[in-house]
Coordinates of C-alpha atoms in Angstrom, one line a residue:
M1 CA 0.1 0.1 0.1
A2 CA 1.0 3.5 -0.8
E3 CA 2.1 5.8 2.1
A4 CA 0.9 8.9 2.8
K5 CA 3.3 11.7 2.2
L6 CA 3.8 15.5 2.0
F7 CA 4.9 17.4 -1.1
E8 CA 5.9 21.3 -1.4
L9 CA 4.8 23.7 -4.0
N10 CA 7.0 26.7 -3.7
N11 CA 7.4 29.5 -6.3
G12 CA 9.7 31.7 -4.0
T13 CA 6.7 33.8 -2.9
M14 CA 4.1 31.7 -1.8
K15 CA 4.4 28.1 -0.4
V16 CA 2.0 25.1 -0.3
N17 CA 2.3 21.7 1.5
V18 CA -0.1 19.2 0.0
S19 CA -0.5 15.5 0.7
N20 CA -1.4 12.5 -1.3
Y21 CA -3.6 11.5 1.6
G22 CA -7.0 13.2 0.6
C23 CA -5.3 15.9 -1.9
T24 CA -5.1 17.7 1.7
I25 CA -3.5 21.3 1.7
T26 CA -1.8 21.2 5.3
S27 CA -0.2 24.7 5.1
L28 CA -0.1 27.5 2.8
L29 CA 1.9 30.7 3.2
V30 CA 1.3 34.0 1.5
P31 CA 2.7 37.4 2.3
D32 CA 0.8 40.4 3.9
K33 CA 1.2 44.1 2.9
D34 CA 4.5 43.9 4.4
G35 CA 5.7 41.0 2.8
K36 CA 5.4 38.9 5.9
L37 CA 4.4 35.4 5.4
A38 CA 1.7 33.5 7.6
D39 CA 0.1 30.0 7.2
V40 CA -3.5 30.7 6.4
V41 CA -5.0 27.5 6.6
L42 CA -6.0 25.3 9.6
G43 CA -4.4 21.7 10.1
F44 CA -2.0 19.8 11.8
D45 CA 1.8 19.5 11.8
T46 CA 2.2 16.1 10.8
L47 CA 0.0 13.7 8.9
E48 CA -0.9 11.5 11.7
P49 CA -4.0 13.3 13.0
Y50 CA -5.4 13.2 9.6
L51 CA -4.9 9.5 9.3
K52 CA -6.5 8.9 12.6
G53 CA -9.6 10.7 11.4
A54 CA -9.3 13.7 13.9
S55 CA -9.6 16.3 11.0
P56 CA -13.0 17.8 10.2
F57 CA -12.1 17.8 6.7
F58 CA -9.1 20.3 7.0
G59 CA -7.7 21.0 3.7
C60 CA -9.0 18.0 1.7
I61 CA -10.8 17.2 -1.3
V62 CA -14.2 15.6 -0.5
G63 CA -16.3 13.3 -2.7
R64 CA -17.8 11.3 -4.6
V65 CA -20.7 13.7 -3.7
A66 CA -19.7 16.9 -1.5
N67 CA -22.0 18.0 1.2
R68 CA -25.2 16.3 2.3
I69 CA -27.4 13.6 0.5
K70 CA -30.8 13.3 2.2
D71 CA -31.3 10.1 4.3
G72 CA -28.2 8.8 2.3
K73 CA -30.5 7.7 -0.4
F74 CA -31.0 8.4 -4.2
T75 CA -32.6 6.8 -7.3
L76 CA -30.7 6.7 -10.7
D77 CA -32.2 5.2 -13.8
G78 CA -34.9 3.4 -11.7
I79 CA -32.2 1.9 -9.1
E80 CA -32.1 3.1 -5.4
Y81 CA -28.8 3.3 -3.8
S82 CA -28.1 3.5 -0.2
L83 CA -25.0 5.5 1.2
P84 CA -23.4 5.3 4.6
I85 CA -25.3 7.6 7.1
N86 CA -22.0 9.2 8.5
K87 CA -23.6 12.5 9.6
P88 CA -27.2 11.3 10.9
P89 CA -29.6 11.2 9.3
N90 CA -27.8 12.1 6.2
S91 CA -24.7 11.1 4.1
L92 CA -21.8 13.6 4.0
H93 CA -18.9 14.3 1.9
G94 CA -18.9 10.7 0.3
G95 CA -19.4 8.5 3.6
H96 CA -17.5 7.0 5.9
K97 CA -14.3 6.7 3.8
G98 CA -14.6 9.5 1.1
Y99 CA -11.9 10.8 -1.1
D100 CA -10.4 12.7 1.8
K101 CA -9.5 9.5 3.5
V102 CA -7.6 7.6 0.8
I103 CA -4.3 7.8 -0.5
W104 CA -4.2 9.1 -4.3
E105 CA -1.3 8.3 -6.6
V106 CA 1.1 11.1 -7.7
A107 CA 0.7 11.1 -11.3
E108 CA 3.0 14.2 -12.0
Y109 CA 5.2 16.5 -9.7
K110 CA 6.9 19.4 -11.2
Q111 CA 9.2 22.1 -9.7
G112 CA 10.1 25.5 -10.9
E113 CA 8.3 28.7 -11.7
N114 CA 5.0 27.2 -12.0
P115 CA 5.2 24.3 -9.6
S116 CA 2.2 21.7 -9.9
I117 CA 1.3 18.3 -8.7
T118 CA -1.5 16.0 -10.2
F119 CA -3.0 13.4 -7.9
K120 CA -5.2 10.7 -9.3
Y121 CA -7.6 8.1 -7.9
H122 CA -9.7 5.1 -9.2
S123 CA -13.0 4.9 -7.4
R124 CA -14.5 1.7 -7.5
D125 CA -18.1 0.6 -8.4
G126 CA -19.9 0.2 -5.3
E127 CA -17.4 2.3 -3.0
E128 CA -19.3 3.8 -0.3
G129 CA -22.5 2.8 -1.9
Y130 CA -22.1 4.9 -5.1
P131 CA -22.6 3.3 -8.6
G132 CA -19.7 2.8 -11.0
D133 CA -16.0 3.1 -11.6
V134 CA -14.8 6.6 -11.9
H135 CA -11.2 7.9 -12.9
I136 CA -10.4 11.1 -10.9
T137 CA -7.7 13.6 -11.0
A138 CA -6.7 16.8 -9.2
T139 CA -4.0 19.0 -10.1
Y140 CA -2.8 22.0 -8.0
T141 CA -0.7 24.6 -9.7
L142 CA 1.0 28.0 -8.6
V143 CA 0.2 29.8 -11.7
S144 CA 1.6 33.2 -10.6
K145 CA 3.6 34.5 -7.6
T146 CA 0.6 34.5 -5.2
T147 CA -2.1 32.6 -7.3
M148 CA -2.9 28.6 -7.0
R149 CA -5.3 27.0 -9.3
L150 CA -7.0 23.7 -8.5
D151 CA -8.2 21.5 -11.6
M152 CA -10.3 18.4 -10.5
E153 CA -11.6 16.0 -13.4
A154 CA -13.7 12.7 -13.2
V155 CA -14.9 10.5 -15.6
P156 CA -17.3 7.6 -15.1
V157 CA -16.2 4.3 -16.7
N158 CA -19.3 2.1 -16.7
K159 CA -22.4 3.6 -15.1
P160 CA -24.1 6.9 -14.7
T161 CA -23.1 8.4 -11.2
P162 CA -23.5 11.7 -9.3
I163 CA -20.3 13.5 -9.1
S164 CA -19.7 16.6 -7.1
L165 CA -16.2 17.3 -5.7
A166 CA -15.3 20.0 -3.3
Q167 CA -12.1 21.4 -1.9
H168 CA -12.7 22.0 1.9
T169 CA -9.7 24.2 3.3
Y170 CA -10.4 26.1 6.3
W171 CA -9.0 29.8 5.7
N172 CA -7.8 32.3 8.4
L173 CA -6.1 35.1 6.6
A174 CA -4.8 36.6 9.7
G175 CA -3.0 33.3 10.4
H176 CA -4.2 30.0 11.5
N177 CA -3.1 30.6 14.8
S178 CA -5.0 33.9 15.1
G179 CA -8.2 33.1 16.9
N180 CA -11.6 33.4 15.1
V181 CA -12.6 34.9 11.7
L182 CA -15.2 37.3 12.7
D183 CA -13.6 40.3 11.8
H184 CA -12.8 39.1 8.2
T185 CA -14.9 40.8 5.5
I186 CA -16.4 38.9 2.7
Q187 CA -18.1 39.6 -0.3
I188 CA -20.0 36.9 -2.3
W189 CA -21.2 37.0 -6.1
A190 CA -24.5 35.4 -5.4
R191 CA -28.1 36.8 -4.8
H192 CA -29.7 33.4 -3.7
I193 CA -29.2 30.6 -1.5
T194 CA -30.6 27.3 -1.0
P195 CA -32.2 27.5 2.4
V196 CA -32.1 24.2 4.5
D197 CA -34.0 22.2 7.1
H198 CA -33.3 21.4 10.7
N199 CA -30.8 18.8 9.3
T200 CA -29.0 21.3 7.1
V201 CA -30.5 19.7 4.0
P202 CA -31.8 22.3 1.2
T203 CA -35.6 22.3 0.9
G204 CA -35.4 22.8 -2.8
E205 CA -36.3 26.5 -2.6
I206 CA -34.1 28.9 -4.2
M207 CA -34.2 32.1 -2.0
S208 CA -33.4 35.8 -2.6
I209 CA -31.0 37.2 0.0
E210 CA -31.7 40.5 -0.3
G211 CA -32.4 42.2 3.1
T212 CA -31.4 39.0 4.9
P213 CA -28.4 38.1 7.2
F214 CA -27.2 36.1 4.2
D215 CA -26.7 39.0 2.0
F216 CA -23.0 39.6 1.2
T217 CA -23.6 41.1 -2.3
T218 CA -21.4 44.0 -1.1
E219 CA -18.5 43.6 1.2
N220 CA -19.5 43.1 5.1
K221 CA -17.9 41.7 8.1
I222 CA -18.7 38.1 8.7
S223 CA -19.7 39.2 12.3
S224 CA -22.2 41.7 11.1
R225 CA -25.4 39.4 11.1
I226 CA -24.0 36.1 12.0
H227 CA -26.1 35.9 15.4
E228 CA -29.2 35.9 13.5
V229 CA -28.5 32.6 11.7
G230 CA -28.1 30.1 14.6
L231 CA -24.9 28.4 15.1
G232 CA -23.2 30.5 12.1
Y233 CA -23.1 30.2 8.4
D234 CA -23.4 26.6 6.8
H235 CA -25.2 27.5 3.5
N236 CA -24.9 26.9 -0.2
Y237 CA -24.9 30.3 -2.5
V238 CA -26.1 30.1 -5.8
L239 CA -23.1 31.7 -7.9
N240 CA -24.9 33.7 -10.7
C241 CA -23.8 37.3 -10.6
G242 CA -19.9 37.3 -10.7
D243 CA -17.7 38.6 -13.5
E244 CA -16.0 36.1 -15.4
K245 CA -12.2 35.4 -16.0
L246 CA -10.4 32.3 -17.7
G247 CA -14.0 30.7 -18.0
L248 CA -14.4 31.0 -14.3
K249 CA -16.7 33.1 -12.3
H250 CA -16.0 35.3 -9.2
A251 CA -17.3 33.4 -6.3
A252 CA -15.9 35.2 -3.3
R253 CA -13.6 37.8 -2.0
L254 CA -12.3 37.4 1.6
K255 CA -10.2 39.9 3.6
D256 CA -8.4 40.2 6.7
P257 CA -8.4 43.8 7.5
A258 CA -5.4 43.6 10.1
S259 CA -2.7 42.3 7.6
S260 CA -4.6 43.2 4.3
R261 CA -4.3 39.9 3.1
T262 CA -7.0 39.0 0.6
L263 CA -8.3 35.9 -1.2
N264 CA -10.4 36.3 -4.3
L265 CA -12.0 32.8 -5.4
W266 CA -13.1 32.1 -8.9
T267 CA -14.8 28.9 -10.0
N268 CA -16.9 27.2 -12.5
A269 CA -19.0 25.5 -10.0
P270 CA -22.9 26.5 -9.7
G271 CA -22.8 26.8 -5.9
M272 CA -20.6 27.6 -2.7
Q273 CA -20.9 26.4 0.7
F274 CA -20.1 29.4 2.8
Y275 CA -19.2 27.9 6.4
T276 CA -17.7 29.4 9.3
A277 CA -16.3 26.6 11.3
N278 CA -19.4 26.3 13.5
Y279 CA -18.7 22.7 14.6
V280 CA -15.0 23.3 15.3
N281 CA -14.4 23.2 18.9
G282 CA -11.0 22.8 20.9
I283 CA -9.2 20.7 18.1
A284 CA -5.3 20.8 18.8
G285 CA -3.8 22.1 15.4
K286 CA -0.4 23.2 14.2
G287 CA 2.1 24.5 16.6
D288 CA -0.1 23.5 19.6
V289 CA -2.8 26.2 18.6
V290 CA -6.0 25.0 19.8
Y291 CA -8.8 25.9 17.2
G292 CA -12.1 27.1 18.5
K293 CA -15.2 27.9 16.9
Q294 CA -15.3 30.1 13.8
S295 CA -11.4 30.0 13.7
G296 CA -11.6 29.4 10.0
V297 CA -13.9 30.0 7.0
C298 CA -14.6 27.4 4.2
L299 CA -15.6 28.5 0.6
E300 CA -16.3 25.2 -1.0
T301 CA -17.2 25.5 -4.5
Q302 CA -19.6 22.6 -5.3
G303 CA -22.9 21.3 -7.0
F304 CA -26.0 22.1 -4.9
P305 CA -26.3 19.9 -1.9
N306 CA -28.5 16.9 -2.3
A307 CA -29.1 17.8 -6.1
I308 CA -29.3 14.3 -6.8
N309 CA -32.8 14.4 -5.1
Q310 CA -33.8 17.7 -6.4
S311 CA -35.0 18.0 -9.9
N312 CA -34.9 21.7 -10.0
F313 CA -31.2 21.9 -8.9
P314 CA -28.6 21.6 -11.6
S315 CA -28.0 18.0 -12.3
I316 CA -24.6 16.3 -10.8
V317 CA -25.1 13.2 -12.7
V318 CA -22.2 12.5 -15.2
Q319 CA -22.6 9.7 -17.7
P320 CA -20.1 7.1 -18.8
G321 CA -17.3 8.7 -21.0
E322 CA -18.4 12.3 -20.1
K323 CA -16.0 14.4 -18.2
Y324 CA -16.8 16.2 -15.0
K325 CA -14.7 19.4 -14.6
H326 CA -14.5 21.5 -11.7
S327 CA -11.9 24.4 -11.5
M328 CA -10.9 26.9 -8.6
L329 CA -8.6 29.8 -8.7
Y330 CA -7.3 31.2 -5.5
E331 CA -5.9 34.7 -6.2
F332 CA -4.0 36.1 -2.9
S333 CA -3.0 39.5 -2.4
A334 CA -2.7 42.3 0.0
E335 CA -5.0 45.1 -0.7

């Protein structure tokens, strides 16, 4: 069996450590307005806690289907499939052993000015209850001094199957060790969300966010109205009004006012889970830092949650021989 390892992507300005275990970003260093580097992702110093299941999806790629599938059931072409109920009463992020908990093969690893690493994984028919074999690749590339790109592709071999991958990094642009992210500002290029029931599964409605605590169409502090949304934000935004670049839509702009570090995120996915780490509670992370509630923010671009059971949501079913493509561009700056 292949072993879990760490690989570095370093272009002299930014530095990323990523593992073949779950395609997991374990650290990512970018400069602030004074050129000072900080590690802006939550995680662990070694791979052991990831391997032992201590991670609440820090930094990894999740699949075969990201987010929740209601009651862990769906029907496709007249066949009902049952999935592991790993977040009762639903199936979450691919089941008990999703793509975040497997060792991917390193297909290519390039150093130099635009360093990159490509991971590949063969997901088997019946794995975690999902139909059909799927060939998957994920490539991280440092495309410029402070920009990272992730390209995910998946091709079903022999059966139609739902596919929706997501990158689950928890960001804290002040530095992973700097406490909560409530002072960060965010702008999200979405005018609607998919509201959820008491089990965090979308009801099927597409709801306008105008005038609600979910409205980040203009830049605002995360803390501005978070107290009005229960535990915090954990909602899928419908990305439909961002400008385009390189075939990707502007999804979000996250900023830490203290350091001026800014992350502009671009994607071709239809949705984005905005999650404020509401369930992170006292996890011992890097450098003996204890991560508390809301110590990071996830910007998980994705197909809509439970889309396989909601006919009015964009379909996540991919046919054999077709190619699922999901790209994300992470542009860091100090504005």
